[in-house]
Tab-separated table of C-alpha atoms in Angstrom:
chain	number	residue	atom	x	y	z
A	107	MET	CA	174.982	51.994	168.573
A	108	ASP	CA	173.230	53.638	171.516
A	109	THR	CA	171.230	56.645	170.326
A	110	SER	CA	168.808	56.829	173.254
A	111	PHE	CA	170.347	60.157	174.296
A	112	ILE	CA	169.168	61.840	171.080
A	113	LYS	CA	165.943	63.451	172.250
A	114	GLY	CA	164.463	66.474	173.952
A	115	VAL	CA	165.501	70.101	173.645
A	116	ILE	CA	168.918	70.776	172.117
A	117	PRO	CA	169.873	74.467	171.778
A	118	PRO	CA	172.245	75.389	168.936
A	119	ILE	CA	174.335	77.328	171.417
A	120	VAL	CA	175.254	80.914	170.585
A	121	THR	CA	178.928	81.873	170.445
A	122	PRO	CA	179.964	85.003	172.370
A	123	THR	CA	182.887	86.740	170.694
A	124	ASP	CA	185.445	89.427	171.451
A	125	ALA	CA	186.541	92.361	169.294
A	126	GLN	CA	188.734	90.050	167.180
A	127	GLU	CA	185.803	87.662	166.555
A	128	ARG	CA	187.303	85.031	168.825
A	129	VAL	CA	185.393	82.959	171.346
A	130	ASN	CA	184.841	84.651	174.719
A	131	GLU	CA	185.533	81.656	176.952
A	132	PRO	CA	184.118	82.888	180.298
A	133	VAL	CA	180.831	83.911	178.669
A	134	GLN	CA	180.632	80.682	176.658
A	135	ARG	CA	180.877	78.762	179.917
A	136	GLN	CA	178.267	81.031	181.458
A	137	ILE	CA	175.829	80.271	178.628
A	138	VAL	CA	176.373	76.521	179.011
A	139	GLU	CA	175.402	76.826	182.672
A	140	HIS	CA	172.383	78.979	181.808
A	141	ILE	CA	170.889	76.445	179.421
A	142	ILE	CA	171.727	73.361	181.498
A	143	THR	CA	170.094	75.006	184.503
A	144	GLY	CA	167.100	75.616	182.237
A	145	GLY	CA	166.662	71.860	181.813
A	146	ILE	CA	167.846	71.266	178.250
A	147	HIS	CA	168.705	67.744	177.080
A	148	GLY	CA	171.740	68.403	174.864
A	149	ILE	CA	173.848	71.136	173.262
A	150	LEU	CA	174.674	71.634	169.589
A	151	ALA	CA	178.005	73.397	169.134
A	152	MET	CA	178.632	75.215	165.858
A	153	GLY	CA	175.086	75.329	164.587
A	154	SER	CA	173.836	78.199	162.445
A	155	ASN	CA	173.057	80.289	165.524
A	156	GLY	CA	176.584	79.606	166.724
A	157	GLU	CA	177.845	81.512	163.656
A	158	PHE	CA	180.030	78.593	162.592
A	159	TYR	CA	180.400	80.130	159.126
A	160	GLY	CA	182.163	83.182	160.568
A	161	LEU	CA	184.615	81.464	162.901
A	162	ASP	CA	188.082	80.284	161.929
A	163	PRO	CA	188.526	76.494	162.222
A	164	GLU	CA	190.642	76.860	165.342
A	165	GLN	CA	187.929	78.981	166.951
A	166	GLN	CA	185.275	76.432	166.030
A	167	GLU	CA	187.330	73.736	167.724
A	168	ARG	CA	188.126	75.945	170.709
A	169	ALA	CA	184.458	76.792	171.283
A	170	THR	CA	183.485	73.128	171.044
A	171	ARG	CA	186.138	72.014	173.512
A	172	ILE	CA	185.022	74.716	175.955
A	173	ILE	CA	181.402	73.593	175.654
A	174	VAL	CA	182.294	69.906	176.131
A	175	ASP	CA	184.458	70.750	179.141
A	176	GLN	CA	181.809	72.920	180.782
A	177	ALA	CA	178.998	70.468	180.100
A	178	ALA	CA	181.151	67.839	181.835
A	179	GLY	CA	178.964	64.936	180.754
A	180	ARG	CA	175.771	66.386	182.208
A	181	VAL	CA	174.205	66.544	178.744
A	182	PRO	CA	175.431	65.221	175.383
A	183	VAL	CA	177.208	67.638	173.056
A	184	TYR	CA	176.711	67.562	169.290
A	185	PHE	CA	179.085	69.169	166.780
A	186	GLY	CA	177.721	70.855	163.666
A	187	ILE	CA	179.537	70.473	160.340
A	188	GLY	CA	178.509	72.924	157.632
A	189	ASN	CA	181.349	72.916	155.102
A	190	ILE	CA	180.669	72.645	151.377
A	191	THR	CA	183.155	70.007	150.237
A	192	THR	CA	183.114	66.353	151.198
A	193	ARG	CA	186.833	66.584	151.951
A	194	GLU	CA	186.359	69.289	154.576
A	195	CYS	CA	183.373	67.553	156.157
A	196	VAL	CA	185.293	64.278	156.401
A	197	ALA	CA	188.167	66.091	158.110
A	198	TRP	CA	185.788	67.558	160.714
A	199	ALA	CA	184.045	64.213	161.204
A	200	LYS	CA	187.399	62.604	161.989
A	201	LYS	CA	188.316	65.447	164.334
A	202	ALA	CA	184.980	65.323	166.170
A	203	ALA	CA	185.823	62.248	168.228
A	204	ALA	CA	189.006	63.920	169.472
A	205	MET	CA	186.872	66.821	170.711
A	206	LYS	CA	184.899	64.308	172.825
A	207	VAL	CA	181.510	65.133	171.328
A	208	ASP	CA	178.695	62.577	171.437
A	209	ALA	CA	177.383	62.977	167.877
A	210	ILE	CA	177.768	65.137	164.784
A	211	SER	CA	175.262	67.038	162.682
A	212	VAL	CA	175.997	67.465	158.963
A	213	LEU	CA	174.360	70.150	156.825
A	214	HIS	CA	173.806	69.555	153.128
A	215	PRO	CA	176.328	71.514	151.028
A	216	MET	CA	175.293	75.133	150.628
A	217	PHE	CA	175.589	77.299	147.498
A	218	ILE	CA	176.479	74.594	144.933
A	219	GLY	CA	173.095	72.809	144.766
A	220	PRO	CA	174.114	69.117	144.485
A	221	ASN	CA	171.558	66.579	143.248
A	222	ASP	CA	170.294	63.630	145.294
A	223	ASP	CA	172.937	61.179	144.091
A	224	GLU	CA	175.715	63.643	144.828
A	225	MET	CA	174.307	64.349	148.282
A	226	TYR	CA	173.908	60.630	148.981
A	227	ARG	CA	177.588	60.012	148.247
A	228	HIS	CA	178.533	63.093	150.268
A	229	PHE	CA	176.634	62.162	153.419
A	230	LYS	CA	177.561	58.479	153.203
A	231	THR	CA	181.255	59.301	152.828
A	232	VAL	CA	181.175	61.669	155.803
A	233	ALA	CA	179.328	59.125	157.950
A	234	GLU	CA	181.798	56.389	157.069
A	235	ALA	CA	184.658	58.598	158.258
A	236	THR	CA	183.513	58.387	161.893
A	237	ASP	CA	182.098	55.955	164.432
A	238	LEU	CA	179.949	58.697	165.960
A	239	PRO	CA	176.191	58.889	165.426
A	240	VAL	CA	175.376	61.235	162.544
A	241	LEU	CA	172.362	63.527	162.338
A	242	LEU	CA	171.616	65.022	158.943
A	243	TYR	CA	170.560	68.684	158.847
A	244	ASN	CA	167.935	69.752	156.332
A	245	ASN	CA	167.590	73.515	155.852
A	246	PRO	CA	166.575	74.196	152.233
A	247	ASP	CA	165.438	77.795	152.829
A	248	ARG	CA	169.035	78.940	153.264
A	249	MET	CA	170.613	76.713	150.609
A	250	ARG	CA	170.257	75.837	146.930
A	251	CYS	CA	169.183	72.302	147.777
A	252	GLY	CA	167.480	70.199	150.410
A	253	ILE	CA	167.081	66.617	151.546
A	254	SER	CA	164.120	64.969	149.843
A	255	ALA	CA	162.060	62.239	151.505
A	256	GLY	CA	163.439	59.695	149.035
A	257	LEU	CA	167.023	60.707	149.724
A	258	LEU	CA	166.485	60.534	153.477
A	259	GLU	CA	165.017	57.050	153.158
A	260	ARG	CA	168.149	55.896	151.295
A	261	LEU	CA	170.466	57.555	153.788
A	262	SER	CA	168.643	56.044	156.761
A	263	GLU	CA	170.103	52.687	155.704
A	264	VAL	CA	173.651	53.912	156.403
A	265	PRO	CA	174.417	52.328	159.802
A	266	ASN	CA	175.498	55.411	161.753
A	267	ILE	CA	173.180	57.942	160.096
A	268	VAL	CA	170.643	57.863	162.899
A	269	GLY	CA	168.445	60.914	162.448
A	270	VAL	CA	167.748	64.291	160.903
A	271	LYS	CA	167.229	67.828	162.097
A	272	GLU	CA	164.345	69.012	159.924
A	273	SER	CA	164.311	72.790	159.400
A	274	SER	CA	162.322	73.115	156.174
A	275	GLY	CA	159.192	74.305	157.976
A	276	ASP	CA	157.187	71.967	155.747
A	277	MET	CA	155.151	69.635	157.980
A	278	THR	CA	154.243	67.485	154.983
A	279	LEU	CA	157.942	66.792	154.440
A	280	THR	CA	158.493	66.272	158.170
A	281	ALA	CA	155.650	63.752	158.207
A	282	GLU	CA	157.153	61.904	155.250
A	283	PHE	CA	160.563	61.820	156.924
A	284	ILE	CA	158.995	60.130	159.939
A	285	ARG	CA	156.761	57.750	157.967
A	286	ARG	CA	159.492	56.570	155.610
A	287	THR	CA	162.088	55.910	158.313
A	288	ARG	CA	159.996	54.391	161.093
A	289	ASN	CA	160.341	50.748	160.012
A	290	LYS	CA	164.006	50.636	159.048
A	291	GLY	CA	165.138	48.345	161.834
A	292	LYS	CA	166.587	51.168	163.923
A	293	ASP	CA	165.188	54.006	165.973
A	294	PHE	CA	165.678	56.750	163.384
A	295	LYS	CA	165.259	60.182	164.986
A	296	VAL	CA	163.444	63.117	163.406
A	297	ILE	CA	164.041	66.363	165.290
A	298	ALA	CA	162.229	69.659	164.750
A	299	GLY	CA	164.471	72.448	163.516
A	300	ARG	CA	161.739	75.114	163.546
A	301	ASP	CA	160.863	76.352	167.027
A	302	ILE	CA	157.299	77.076	165.892
A	303	LEU	CA	156.754	73.408	164.944
A	304	ILE	CA	158.074	71.648	168.042
A	305	LEU	CA	154.722	70.326	169.223
A	306	SER	CA	153.482	69.324	165.779
A	307	THR	CA	156.691	67.378	165.138
A	308	LEU	CA	156.433	65.616	168.495
A	309	ALA	CA	152.783	64.778	167.851
A	310	TYR	CA	153.656	63.196	164.530
A	311	GLY	CA	156.424	61.048	166.019
A	312	GLY	CA	159.479	63.274	166.279
A	313	VAL	CA	161.725	63.008	169.322
A	314	GLY	CA	162.677	66.583	170.122
A	315	THR	CA	163.914	69.880	168.799
A	316	VAL	CA	167.062	71.826	167.991
A	317	ALA	CA	165.649	75.190	169.030
A	318	SER	CA	167.613	78.436	169.080
A	319	SER	CA	165.021	79.941	171.420
A	320	ALA	CA	166.208	77.471	174.070
A	321	ASN	CA	169.306	79.659	174.426
A	322	ILE	CA	167.041	82.444	175.597
A	323	VAL	CA	164.080	80.873	177.408
A	324	PRO	CA	165.181	77.270	177.973
A	325	GLU	CA	162.558	76.547	180.621
A	326	LEU	CA	159.699	77.509	178.306
A	327	VAL	CA	160.989	75.443	175.389
A	328	VAL	CA	161.674	72.468	177.649
A	329	SER	CA	158.129	72.735	179.000
A	330	ILE	CA	156.722	72.047	175.513
A	331	TYR	CA	158.625	68.764	175.405
A	332	ASP	CA	158.046	67.809	179.040
A	333	LYS	CA	154.320	68.510	178.932
A	334	PHE	CA	153.922	66.542	175.718
A	335	MET	CA	155.815	63.577	177.151
A	336	ALA	CA	153.620	63.705	180.264
A	337	GLY	CA	150.462	63.605	178.131
A	338	ASP	CA	149.516	67.218	178.853
A	339	LEU	CA	148.741	68.212	175.271
A	340	ALA	CA	146.803	71.327	176.253
A	341	GLY	CA	149.721	72.534	178.378
A	342	ALA	CA	152.228	71.799	175.625
A	343	LEU	CA	150.110	73.698	173.115
A	344	GLU	CA	149.815	76.703	175.422
A	345	ALA	CA	153.606	76.752	175.892
A	346	GLN	CA	154.077	76.545	172.113
A	347	TYR	CA	151.719	79.492	171.680
A	348	GLN	CA	153.609	81.492	174.327
A	349	LEU	CA	156.896	80.913	172.523
A	350	ALA	CA	155.667	81.879	169.063
A	351	PRO	CA	155.736	85.723	169.179
A	352	MET	CA	159.241	85.801	170.621
A	353	ARG	CA	160.493	83.367	168.011
A	354	MET	CA	158.724	85.088	165.111
A	355	ALA	CA	160.641	88.275	165.962
A	356	TYR	CA	163.809	86.650	164.591
A	357	GLY	CA	162.839	88.054	161.202
A	358	LEU	CA	163.214	91.642	162.409
A	359	SER	CA	166.985	91.579	161.763
A	360	SER	CA	169.467	89.683	159.629
A	361	PHE	CA	169.855	86.022	160.533
A	362	PRO	CA	171.038	85.082	163.177
A	363	VAL	CA	171.494	88.481	164.837
A	364	VAL	CA	168.349	88.396	166.963
A	365	THR	CA	169.457	85.337	168.956
A	366	LYS	CA	172.561	87.181	170.118
A	367	ASP	CA	170.559	90.358	170.774
A	368	TYR	CA	168.073	88.509	172.970
A	369	MET	CA	170.982	87.061	174.955
A	370	ARG	CA	172.508	90.529	175.258
A	371	LEU	CA	169.224	91.813	176.717
A	372	LEU	CA	169.359	89.018	179.277
A	373	GLY	CA	172.722	90.352	180.445
A	374	PHE	CA	175.241	88.167	178.607
A	375	ASP	CA	178.326	89.885	177.164
A	376	MET	CA	177.848	88.538	173.643
A	377	GLY	CA	180.118	90.873	171.706
A	378	GLU	CA	179.128	91.933	168.212
A	379	PRO	CA	177.579	89.769	165.503
A	380	ILE	CA	180.230	88.475	163.144
A	381	LEU	CA	180.562	90.892	160.221
A	382	PRO	CA	178.952	91.680	157.871
A	383	ASN	CA	176.023	91.302	160.292
A	384	THR	CA	175.492	94.078	162.819
A	385	ARG	CA	173.271	94.574	165.861
A	386	SER	CA	169.558	95.159	165.607
A	387	THR	CA	168.291	98.744	165.541
A	388	PRO	CA	167.162	100.382	168.798
A	389	GLU	CA	163.558	99.994	167.643
A	390	VAL	CA	164.000	96.254	167.184
A	391	MET	CA	165.780	95.933	170.522
A	392	THR	CA	162.780	97.576	172.184
A	393	ALA	CA	160.460	95.044	170.551
A	394	LEU	CA	162.713	92.167	171.638
A	395	GLN	CA	162.729	93.442	175.212
A	396	GLN	CA	158.951	93.524	175.203
A	397	HIS	CA	158.865	89.874	174.162
A	398	LEU	CA	161.246	88.930	176.957
A	399	ASP	CA	159.219	90.893	179.489
A	400	SER	CA	156.001	89.204	178.397
A	401	LEU	CA	157.599	85.802	179.051
A	402	GLY	CA	159.224	86.780	182.322
A	403	ALA	CA	162.598	85.716	180.921
A	404	LYS	CA	165.291	85.282	183.551
A	405	LYS	CA	168.070	87.871	183.438
A	406	LEU	CA	171.547	87.514	184.871
A	407	VAL	CA	171.775	88.710	188.461
């Protein structure tokens, strides 16, 4: 299985919506062009910042097909699966190939808090339902469970489980993920899921990042990766420092409202956050604009 394409900067693309919380197709296509022009290396459809949890299944599929069509093979497209039950995840895994995506990302089941054995069976069953490469998604802060280093090591032996998006924010765990999977007879990929830890993950042996900030300032996020790959560690570190204040401002509103608000400030017609979330306050919007101005973020003409 060729997994050489799994690397670099992969934005979890935001989903613009209309008043009925349906995908706004022209704007979705516009965002795809914005991030590809910014130099990104892949696109994750239906990630957390894509508000997958608030879209009907048909809208999730519609958004993904639009993204695949607009990307037109220029960059790989990943599809995020975040359902709770194994049954639902298997159904999406089987449907993913028909949507012409290049790989899938599977989040551990939220809310119910399964143990390691239950999660092992879950992920293995989902992976066996598809021939696509599978990236696991570890995000314990927003769930009642997480992927342990021991569980990841077991799962790395499943043939088409080829990597993990690591969003715990715990560099000790990230380091263990990389150490335990590096000699498994395949090029297992560990990808940073925290925009603040892109450089540290790369330095330890990771291969890239799924970074929501790459929706907003793709060139800056890509520069962290490109400079690191070119051996310019000082330049990569400076770019990581430049990104940090803008990314830290995500905590000023309910997750993931700020991503959409930043895009709105850049001139994209994003629609409203999916309820119950609402837009940031005027005071927060002012702070977000200041961050964009400090970075010289490109606005729509």
